[in-house]
Coordinates of C-alpha atoms in Angstrom, one line a residue:
X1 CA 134.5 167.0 69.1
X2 CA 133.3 163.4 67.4
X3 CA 129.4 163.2 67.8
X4 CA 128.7 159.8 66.5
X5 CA 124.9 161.0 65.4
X6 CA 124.6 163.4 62.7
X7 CA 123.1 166.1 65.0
X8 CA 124.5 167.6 68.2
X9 CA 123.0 167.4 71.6
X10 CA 122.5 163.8 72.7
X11 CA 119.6 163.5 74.4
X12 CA 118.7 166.6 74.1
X13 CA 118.9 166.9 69.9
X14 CA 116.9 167.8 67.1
X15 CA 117.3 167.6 63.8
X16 CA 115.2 167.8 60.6
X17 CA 112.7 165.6 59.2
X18 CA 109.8 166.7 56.6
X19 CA 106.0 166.3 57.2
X20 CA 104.0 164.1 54.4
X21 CA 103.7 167.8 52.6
X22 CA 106.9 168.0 52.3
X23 CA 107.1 170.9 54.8
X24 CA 110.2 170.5 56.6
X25 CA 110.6 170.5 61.0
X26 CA 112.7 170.3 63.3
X27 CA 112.1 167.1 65.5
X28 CA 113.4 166.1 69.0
X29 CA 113.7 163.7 71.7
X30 CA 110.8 165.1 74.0
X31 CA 110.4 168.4 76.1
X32 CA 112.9 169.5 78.5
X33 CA 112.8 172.4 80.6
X34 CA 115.1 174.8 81.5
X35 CA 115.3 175.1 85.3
X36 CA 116.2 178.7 87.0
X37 CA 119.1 176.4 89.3
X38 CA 120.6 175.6 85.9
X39 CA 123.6 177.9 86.8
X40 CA 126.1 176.3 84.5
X41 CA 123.7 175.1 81.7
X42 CA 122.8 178.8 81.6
X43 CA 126.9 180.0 81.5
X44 CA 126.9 177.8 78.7
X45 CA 124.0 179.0 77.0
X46 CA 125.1 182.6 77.3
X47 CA 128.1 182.3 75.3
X48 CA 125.7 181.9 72.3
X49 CA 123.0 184.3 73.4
X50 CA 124.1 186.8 76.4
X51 CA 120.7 187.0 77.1
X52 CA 119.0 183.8 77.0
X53 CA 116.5 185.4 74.9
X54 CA 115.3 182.1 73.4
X55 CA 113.7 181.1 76.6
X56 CA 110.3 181.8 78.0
X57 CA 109.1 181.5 81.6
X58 CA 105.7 179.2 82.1
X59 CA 103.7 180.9 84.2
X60 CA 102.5 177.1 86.2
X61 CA 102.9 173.6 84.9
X62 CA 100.4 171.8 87.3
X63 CA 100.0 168.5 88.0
X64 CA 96.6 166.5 86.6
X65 CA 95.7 163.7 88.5
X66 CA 92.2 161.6 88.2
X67 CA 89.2 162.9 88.8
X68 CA 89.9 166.4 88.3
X69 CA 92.6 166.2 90.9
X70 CA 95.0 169.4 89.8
X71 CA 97.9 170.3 91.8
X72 CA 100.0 174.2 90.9
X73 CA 103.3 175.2 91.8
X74 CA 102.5 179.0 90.3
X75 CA 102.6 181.5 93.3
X76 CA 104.8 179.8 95.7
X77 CA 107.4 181.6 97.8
X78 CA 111.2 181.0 96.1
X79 CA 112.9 180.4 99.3
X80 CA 113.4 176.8 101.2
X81 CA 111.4 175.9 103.7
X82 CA 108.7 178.6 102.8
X83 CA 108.2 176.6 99.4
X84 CA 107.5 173.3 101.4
X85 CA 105.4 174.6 104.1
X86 CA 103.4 176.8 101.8
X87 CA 103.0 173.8 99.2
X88 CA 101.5 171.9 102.6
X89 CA 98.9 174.0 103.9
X90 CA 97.5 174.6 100.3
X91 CA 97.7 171.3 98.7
X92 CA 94.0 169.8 98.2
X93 CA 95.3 166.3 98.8
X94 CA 96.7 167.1 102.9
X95 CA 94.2 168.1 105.3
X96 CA 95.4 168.1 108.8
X97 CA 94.5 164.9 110.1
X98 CA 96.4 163.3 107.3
X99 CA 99.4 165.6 108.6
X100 CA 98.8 163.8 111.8
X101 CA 99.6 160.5 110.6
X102 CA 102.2 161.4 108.1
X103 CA 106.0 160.1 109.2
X104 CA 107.6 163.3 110.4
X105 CA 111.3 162.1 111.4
X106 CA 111.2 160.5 107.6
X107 CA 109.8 163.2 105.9
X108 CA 112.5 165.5 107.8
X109 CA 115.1 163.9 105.9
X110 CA 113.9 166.2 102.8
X111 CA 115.6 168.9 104.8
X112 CA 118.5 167.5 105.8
X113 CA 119.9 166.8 102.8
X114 CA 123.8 166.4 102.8
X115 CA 125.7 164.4 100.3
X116 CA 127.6 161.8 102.5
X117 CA 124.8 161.7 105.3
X118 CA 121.9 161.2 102.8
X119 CA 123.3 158.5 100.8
X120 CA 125.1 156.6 103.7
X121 CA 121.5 156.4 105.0
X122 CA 119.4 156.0 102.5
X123 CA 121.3 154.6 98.8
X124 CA 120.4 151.1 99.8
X125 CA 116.7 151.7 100.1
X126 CA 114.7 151.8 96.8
X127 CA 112.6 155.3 96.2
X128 CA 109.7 153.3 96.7
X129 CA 110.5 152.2 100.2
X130 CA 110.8 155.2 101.3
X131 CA 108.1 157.1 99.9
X132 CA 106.0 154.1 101.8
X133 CA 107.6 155.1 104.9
X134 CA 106.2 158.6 104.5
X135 CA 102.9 157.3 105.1
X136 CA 101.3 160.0 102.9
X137 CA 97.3 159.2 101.9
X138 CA 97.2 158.2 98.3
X139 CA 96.2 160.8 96.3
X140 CA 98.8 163.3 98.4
X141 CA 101.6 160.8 97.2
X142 CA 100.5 160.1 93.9
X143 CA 100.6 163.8 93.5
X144 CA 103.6 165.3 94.6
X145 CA 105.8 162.8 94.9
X146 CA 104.9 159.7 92.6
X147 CA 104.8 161.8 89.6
X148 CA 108.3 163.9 90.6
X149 CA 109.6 160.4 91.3
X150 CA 109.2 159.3 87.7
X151 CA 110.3 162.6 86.1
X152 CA 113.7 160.6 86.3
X153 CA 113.0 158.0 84.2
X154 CA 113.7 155.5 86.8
X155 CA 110.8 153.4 88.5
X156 CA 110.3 153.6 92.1
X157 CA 110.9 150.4 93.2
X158 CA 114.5 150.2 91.0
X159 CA 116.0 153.5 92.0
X160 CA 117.7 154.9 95.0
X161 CA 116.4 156.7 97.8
X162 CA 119.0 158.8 98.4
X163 CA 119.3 159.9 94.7
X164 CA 115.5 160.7 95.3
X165 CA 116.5 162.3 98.1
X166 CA 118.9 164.4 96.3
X167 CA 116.8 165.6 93.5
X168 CA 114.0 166.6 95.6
X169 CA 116.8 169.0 97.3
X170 CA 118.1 170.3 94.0
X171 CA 114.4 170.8 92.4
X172 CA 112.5 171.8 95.5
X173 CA 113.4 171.7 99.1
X174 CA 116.6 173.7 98.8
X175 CA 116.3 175.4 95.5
X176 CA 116.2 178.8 95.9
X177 CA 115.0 179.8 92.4
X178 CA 111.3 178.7 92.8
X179 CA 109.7 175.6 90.5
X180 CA 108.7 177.2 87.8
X181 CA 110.7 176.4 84.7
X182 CA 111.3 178.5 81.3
X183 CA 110.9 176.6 77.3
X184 CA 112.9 177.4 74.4
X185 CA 111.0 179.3 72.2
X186 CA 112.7 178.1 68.7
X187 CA 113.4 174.5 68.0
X188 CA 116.8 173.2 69.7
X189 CA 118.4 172.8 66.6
X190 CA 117.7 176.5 65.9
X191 CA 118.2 177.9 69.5
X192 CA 121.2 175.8 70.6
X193 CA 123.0 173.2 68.5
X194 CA 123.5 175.6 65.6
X195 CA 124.5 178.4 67.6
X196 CA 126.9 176.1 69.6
X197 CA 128.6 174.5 66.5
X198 CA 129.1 177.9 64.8
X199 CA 130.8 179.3 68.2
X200 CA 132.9 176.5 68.3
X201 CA 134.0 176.0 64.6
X202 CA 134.7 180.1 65.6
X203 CA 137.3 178.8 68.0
X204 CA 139.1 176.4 65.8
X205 CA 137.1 172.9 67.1
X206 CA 136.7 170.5 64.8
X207 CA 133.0 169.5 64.7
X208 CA 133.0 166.2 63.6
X209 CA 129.4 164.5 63.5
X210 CA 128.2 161.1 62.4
X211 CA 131.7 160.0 63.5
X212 CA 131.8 157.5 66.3
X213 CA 134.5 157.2 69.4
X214 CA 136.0 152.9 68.7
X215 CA 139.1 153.3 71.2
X216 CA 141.3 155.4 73.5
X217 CA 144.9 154.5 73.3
X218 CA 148.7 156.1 74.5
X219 CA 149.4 158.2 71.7
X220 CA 152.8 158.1 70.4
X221 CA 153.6 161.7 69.6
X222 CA 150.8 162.6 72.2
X223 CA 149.6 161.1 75.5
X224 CA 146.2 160.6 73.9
X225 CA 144.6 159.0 71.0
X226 CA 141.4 158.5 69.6
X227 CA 140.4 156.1 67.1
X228 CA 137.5 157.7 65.1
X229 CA 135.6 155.8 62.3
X230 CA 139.4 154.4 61.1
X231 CA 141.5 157.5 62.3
X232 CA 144.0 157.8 64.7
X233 CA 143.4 161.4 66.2
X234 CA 146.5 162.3 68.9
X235 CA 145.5 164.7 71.7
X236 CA 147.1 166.3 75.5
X237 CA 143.4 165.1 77.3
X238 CA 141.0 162.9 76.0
X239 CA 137.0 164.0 77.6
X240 CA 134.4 160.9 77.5
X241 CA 131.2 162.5 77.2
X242 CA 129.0 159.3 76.3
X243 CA 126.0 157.3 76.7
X244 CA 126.7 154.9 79.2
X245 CA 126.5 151.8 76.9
X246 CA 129.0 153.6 74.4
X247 CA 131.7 154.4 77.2
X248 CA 131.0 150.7 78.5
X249 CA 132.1 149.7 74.8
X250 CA 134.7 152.4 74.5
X251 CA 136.3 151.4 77.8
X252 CA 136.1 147.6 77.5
X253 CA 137.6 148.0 74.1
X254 CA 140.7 150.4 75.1
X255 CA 143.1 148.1 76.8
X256 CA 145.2 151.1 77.8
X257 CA 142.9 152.6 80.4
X258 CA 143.5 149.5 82.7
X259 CA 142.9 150.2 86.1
X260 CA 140.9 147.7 86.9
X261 CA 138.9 149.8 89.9
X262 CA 138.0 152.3 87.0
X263 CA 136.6 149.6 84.7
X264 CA 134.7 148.0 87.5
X265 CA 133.0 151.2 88.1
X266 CA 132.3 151.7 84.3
X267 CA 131.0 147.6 84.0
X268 CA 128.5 148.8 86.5
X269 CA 126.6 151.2 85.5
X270 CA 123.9 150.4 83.8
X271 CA 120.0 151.9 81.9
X272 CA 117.1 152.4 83.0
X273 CA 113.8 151.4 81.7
X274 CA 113.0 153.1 78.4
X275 CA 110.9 156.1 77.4
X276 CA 108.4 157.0 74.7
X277 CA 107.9 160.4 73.1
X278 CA 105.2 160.3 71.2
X279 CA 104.3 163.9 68.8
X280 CA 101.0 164.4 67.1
X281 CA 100.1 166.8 64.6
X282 CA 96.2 167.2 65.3
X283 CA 93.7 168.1 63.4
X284 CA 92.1 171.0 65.4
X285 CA 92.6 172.9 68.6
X286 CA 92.7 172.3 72.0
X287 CA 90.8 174.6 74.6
X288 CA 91.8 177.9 75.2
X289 CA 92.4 177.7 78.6
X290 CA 95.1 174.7 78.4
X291 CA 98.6 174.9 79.7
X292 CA 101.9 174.4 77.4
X293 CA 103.0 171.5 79.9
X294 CA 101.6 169.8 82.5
X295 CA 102.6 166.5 84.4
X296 CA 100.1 164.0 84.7
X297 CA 99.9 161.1 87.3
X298 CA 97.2 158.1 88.1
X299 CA 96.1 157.5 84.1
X300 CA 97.8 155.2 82.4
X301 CA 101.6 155.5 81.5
X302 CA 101.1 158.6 80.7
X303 CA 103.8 161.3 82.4
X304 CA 103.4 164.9 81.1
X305 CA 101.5 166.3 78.1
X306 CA 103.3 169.5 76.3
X307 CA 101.0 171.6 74.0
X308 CA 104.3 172.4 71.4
X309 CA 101.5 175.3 69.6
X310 CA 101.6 177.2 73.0
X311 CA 105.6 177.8 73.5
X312 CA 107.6 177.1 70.5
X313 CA 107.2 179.1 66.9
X314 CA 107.4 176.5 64.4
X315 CA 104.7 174.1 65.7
X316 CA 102.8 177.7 66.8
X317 CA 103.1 178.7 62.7
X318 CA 101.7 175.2 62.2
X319 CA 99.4 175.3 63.9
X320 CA 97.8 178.4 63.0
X321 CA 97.9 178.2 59.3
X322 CA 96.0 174.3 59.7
X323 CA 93.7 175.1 62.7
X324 CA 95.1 172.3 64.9
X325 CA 97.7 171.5 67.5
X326 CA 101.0 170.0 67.9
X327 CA 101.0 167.7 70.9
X328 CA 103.4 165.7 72.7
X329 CA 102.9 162.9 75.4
X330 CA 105.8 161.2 77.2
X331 CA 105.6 158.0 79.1
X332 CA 108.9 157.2 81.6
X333 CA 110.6 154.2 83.1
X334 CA 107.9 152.0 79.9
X335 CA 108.6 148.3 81.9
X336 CA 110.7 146.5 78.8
X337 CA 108.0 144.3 78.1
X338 CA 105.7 146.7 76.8
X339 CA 104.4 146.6 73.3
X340 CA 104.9 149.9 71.2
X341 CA 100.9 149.2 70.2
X342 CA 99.9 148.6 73.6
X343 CA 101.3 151.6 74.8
X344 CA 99.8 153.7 72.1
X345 CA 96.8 152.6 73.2
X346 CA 97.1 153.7 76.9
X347 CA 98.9 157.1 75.9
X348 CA 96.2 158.4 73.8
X349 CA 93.6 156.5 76.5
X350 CA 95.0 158.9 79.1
X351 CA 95.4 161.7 76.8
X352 CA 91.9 162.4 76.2
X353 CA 91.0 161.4 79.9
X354 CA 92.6 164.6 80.7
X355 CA 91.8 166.3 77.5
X356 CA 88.7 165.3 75.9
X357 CA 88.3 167.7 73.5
X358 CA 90.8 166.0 71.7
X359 CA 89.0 162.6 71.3
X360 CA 87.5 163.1 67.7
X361 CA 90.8 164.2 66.8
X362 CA 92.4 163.6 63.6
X363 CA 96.3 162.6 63.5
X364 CA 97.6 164.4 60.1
X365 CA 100.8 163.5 60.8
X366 CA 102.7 161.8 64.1
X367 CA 106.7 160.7 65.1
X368 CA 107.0 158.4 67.7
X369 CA 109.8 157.5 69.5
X370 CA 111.1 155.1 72.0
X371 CA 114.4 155.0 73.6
X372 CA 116.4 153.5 76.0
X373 CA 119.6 155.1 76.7
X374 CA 118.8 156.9 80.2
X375 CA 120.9 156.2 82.9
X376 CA 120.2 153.9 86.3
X377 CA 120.5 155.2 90.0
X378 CA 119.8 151.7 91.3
X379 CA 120.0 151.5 95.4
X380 CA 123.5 150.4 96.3
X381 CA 125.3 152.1 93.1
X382 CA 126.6 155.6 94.5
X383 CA 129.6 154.6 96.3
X384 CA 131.0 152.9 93.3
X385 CA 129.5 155.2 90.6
X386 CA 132.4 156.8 88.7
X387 CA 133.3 160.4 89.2
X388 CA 134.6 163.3 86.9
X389 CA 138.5 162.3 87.2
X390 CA 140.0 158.7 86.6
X391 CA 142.9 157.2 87.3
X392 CA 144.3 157.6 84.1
X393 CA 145.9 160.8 83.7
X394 CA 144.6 163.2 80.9
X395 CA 141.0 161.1 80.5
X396 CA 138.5 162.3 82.0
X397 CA 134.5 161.7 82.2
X398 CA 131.6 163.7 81.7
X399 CA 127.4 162.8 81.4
X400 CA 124.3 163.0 83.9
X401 CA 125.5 159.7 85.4
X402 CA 128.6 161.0 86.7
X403 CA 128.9 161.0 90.9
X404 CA 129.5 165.2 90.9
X405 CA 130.3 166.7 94.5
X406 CA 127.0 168.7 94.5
X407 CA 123.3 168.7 94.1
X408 CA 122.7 168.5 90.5
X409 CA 120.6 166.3 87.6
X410 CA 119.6 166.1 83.8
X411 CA 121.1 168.9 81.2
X412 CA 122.1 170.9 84.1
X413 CA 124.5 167.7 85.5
X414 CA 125.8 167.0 81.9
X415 CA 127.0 170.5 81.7
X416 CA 128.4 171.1 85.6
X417 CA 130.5 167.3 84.7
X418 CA 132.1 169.1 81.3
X419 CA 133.0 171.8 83.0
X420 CA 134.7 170.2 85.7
X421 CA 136.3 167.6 83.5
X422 CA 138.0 170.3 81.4
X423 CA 138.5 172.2 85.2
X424 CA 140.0 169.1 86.0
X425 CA 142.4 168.2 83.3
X426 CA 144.0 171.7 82.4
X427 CA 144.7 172.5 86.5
X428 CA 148.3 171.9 85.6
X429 CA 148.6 174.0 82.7
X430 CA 147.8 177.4 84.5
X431 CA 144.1 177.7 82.8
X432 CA 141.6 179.5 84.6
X433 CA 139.0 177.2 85.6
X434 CA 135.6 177.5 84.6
X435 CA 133.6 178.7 87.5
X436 CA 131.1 176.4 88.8
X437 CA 128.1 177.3 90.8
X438 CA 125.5 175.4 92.4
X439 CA 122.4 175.7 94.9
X440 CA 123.1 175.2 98.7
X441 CA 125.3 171.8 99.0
X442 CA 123.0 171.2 102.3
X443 CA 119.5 171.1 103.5
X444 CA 118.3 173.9 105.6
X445 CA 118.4 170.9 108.6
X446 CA 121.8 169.4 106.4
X447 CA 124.4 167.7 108.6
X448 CA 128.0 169.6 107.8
X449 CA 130.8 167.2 107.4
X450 CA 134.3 167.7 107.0
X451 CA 134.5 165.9 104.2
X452 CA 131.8 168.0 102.1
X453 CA 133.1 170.9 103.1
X454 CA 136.4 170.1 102.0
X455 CA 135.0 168.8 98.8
X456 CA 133.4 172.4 98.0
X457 CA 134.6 174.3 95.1
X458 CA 135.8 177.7 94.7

């Protein structure tokens, strides 16, 4: 395994920086929750810790809007289309004469998910197109749908409407585990990526970190070799889990996976805006009857606002022995062109709109971080989005940009994509394949084709 960062876990990582004390923490790339549908993130997860004891359930994260505007997802029934209809009649923002005027054959499509139907009809509209066509008032759209819209890091008006479409399925309208989420209680570093690289150097991996994939050649004692930071490592299958501007490097620079259909599909993929993650180490606490996470919408940039002092037990112990809080606000799909001060500005501008007891606030200490290696779902890109296998036998792909043959996004779509790249590659060598699991492939109004069903895994 060749990590080219010094820490495991992509975008997902932590590792360990030190405060102006000197007091050491674990830092990370922002908040990520841990979805009940997350089947095979979880069979991952348990092979470190049977029970997933590191988690926590939230009891609500609830959407903040302006003026007051609060939407909750605590209470709802589990099961599709009870969820939706009982998310309807309650939500402040739909009265019944906006339900009159609302699109009802284009919201239907919600329910009628099905892979080859959805985004046959719908990849070559933009997410923003579509939500128009909903005709939803304002504040009803700005609620539940712009703010879910720009959880994936991709702005409306750039991304897909069927990959909308599919990730409204896999979170809401056919998930049958209910929205609420659960948090790792321990850093990630302490609750994962250790864990994970002892249970591996336990089955003889080598764990190689700050060690960088250049090339992928024929091997000549081997099919397979890799050429890592100067050496030539031979292997039987060769898994390219990467970022996709380091497989579009990789790939361009490895003559020997030349099929020119497969390089075409890797050329065009491409990144999405970038994102900000910025942590603050305040001087005092919040209100006692604030939520570890919420999602915020109509403010600024500002996307969601995680109260780290509430859920995890280092920034808790932190925040206990100064009398503050450890805060983290994320902004999603940034347009390039903003300034990191600018932004700043509008962050922390929003923040205390929502909270103001934080506006006197003192920042003892602050990491802030902006990235851009999230992946596109620009309309027009599924069809020729590359899949799990390739043409070249013995390579496979893996990564939450991968084309997989169910519903599925984020950690939980990086995980399903390993698993089916190793199920994949050792098929001929008489290895059981991991088991792979998955909500309903279909809406509860889905459209069954032959070709889905013959795609589904056993």
């Amino acid at each position: 395994l060749a990590e080219r960062e010094p820490f495991l876990g992509g975008r997902a990582a932590a590792w360990t920086d030190r405060l102006a004390s000197g007091e050491s923490f674990e830092m990370e790339r922002g908040f990520h929750a841990f979805f009940r549908q997350y089947y095979n993130l979880q069979s991952l997860l348990r092979r470190i810790d049977k029970e997933l004891s590191f988690l926590d359930p939230l009891e609500d994260y609830p959407i903040l809007g302006p003026g007051g505007q609060v939407e909750s997802f605590s209470g709802l029934p589990i099961k599709p289309p009870w969820n939706v209809i009982a998310l309807t009649k309650r939500t402040p923002t739909l009265g019944l004469r906006d339900l009159n005027r609302v699109n009802g054959r284009a919201a239907l499509a919600m329910l009628q998910y099905e892979s080859n139907w959805t985004y046959d009809r719908y990849d070559q509209q933009t997410a923003g197109e579509y939500l128009d066509s909903l005709s939803f008032p304002p504040d009803a759209r700005r609620m539940l749908f712009d703010v879910f819209a720009h959880s994936f890091f991709n702005p409306e008006e750039a991304m897909s409407a069927g990959e909308l479409l599919m990730m409204f399925h896999f979170y809401f309208s056919g998930n049958p585990e209910g929205l609420i989420f659960d948090v790792s209680k321990r850093p990630f570093s302490k609750s994962i990526w250790e864990p994970l690289h002892n249970y591996m150097g336990g089955l003889g991996v080598d764990v190689r970190t700050a060690c960088a994939v250049a090339r992928v050649a024929r091997g000549s004692g081997r099919p397979w070799s890799v050429l890592l930071d100067g050496e030539v490592v031979e292997g039987d299958f060769v898994v390219l889990a990467l970022n996709v501007p380091a497989l579009q490097k990789v790939v361009a620079d490895s003559p020997d996976l030349n099929d020119s259909g497969f390089r075409k599909s890797i050329e065009g993929l491409a990144l999405t805006h970038p994102f900000a993650v910025w942590r603050m180490w305040l001087d005092r606490p919040g209100n006692p009857d604030r939520t570890a996470f919420v999602g915020t919408t109509g403010v600024g940039s500002l996307d969601n606002i995680s109260l780290y002092h509430l859920f995890e037990d280092e920034s808790r112990s932190w925040a206990e022995r100064n009398q503050g809080s450890v805060v983290e606000l994320h902004a999603y799909a940034v347009p390039p062109s903003t300034t990191e001060p600018a932004l700043r500005e509008d962050l922390l501008h929003a923040f205390h709109s929502f909270y103001p007891e934080y506006k006197d606030a003192g920042i003892l200490e602050e990491r802030f971080l902006i990235r851009r290696d999230c992946p596109a779902f620009a309309p027009g890109s599924y069809a020729d989005r590359p899949g799990v296998a390739t043409p070249h036998e013995g390579v496979a792909l893996a990564g939450d940009f991968v084309r997989l043959p169910m519903p599925s996004a984020l950690m939980e779509r990086a995980v399903a994509s390993g698993f089916l790249a190793v199920n994949h590659l050792l098929s001929r060598e008489g290895v059981r394949p991991e088991p792979i699991r998955s909500i309903p492939r279909r809406g509860i109004l889905g459209r069954r084709s032959a070709e889905t069903e013959a795609s589904r895994m056993r």
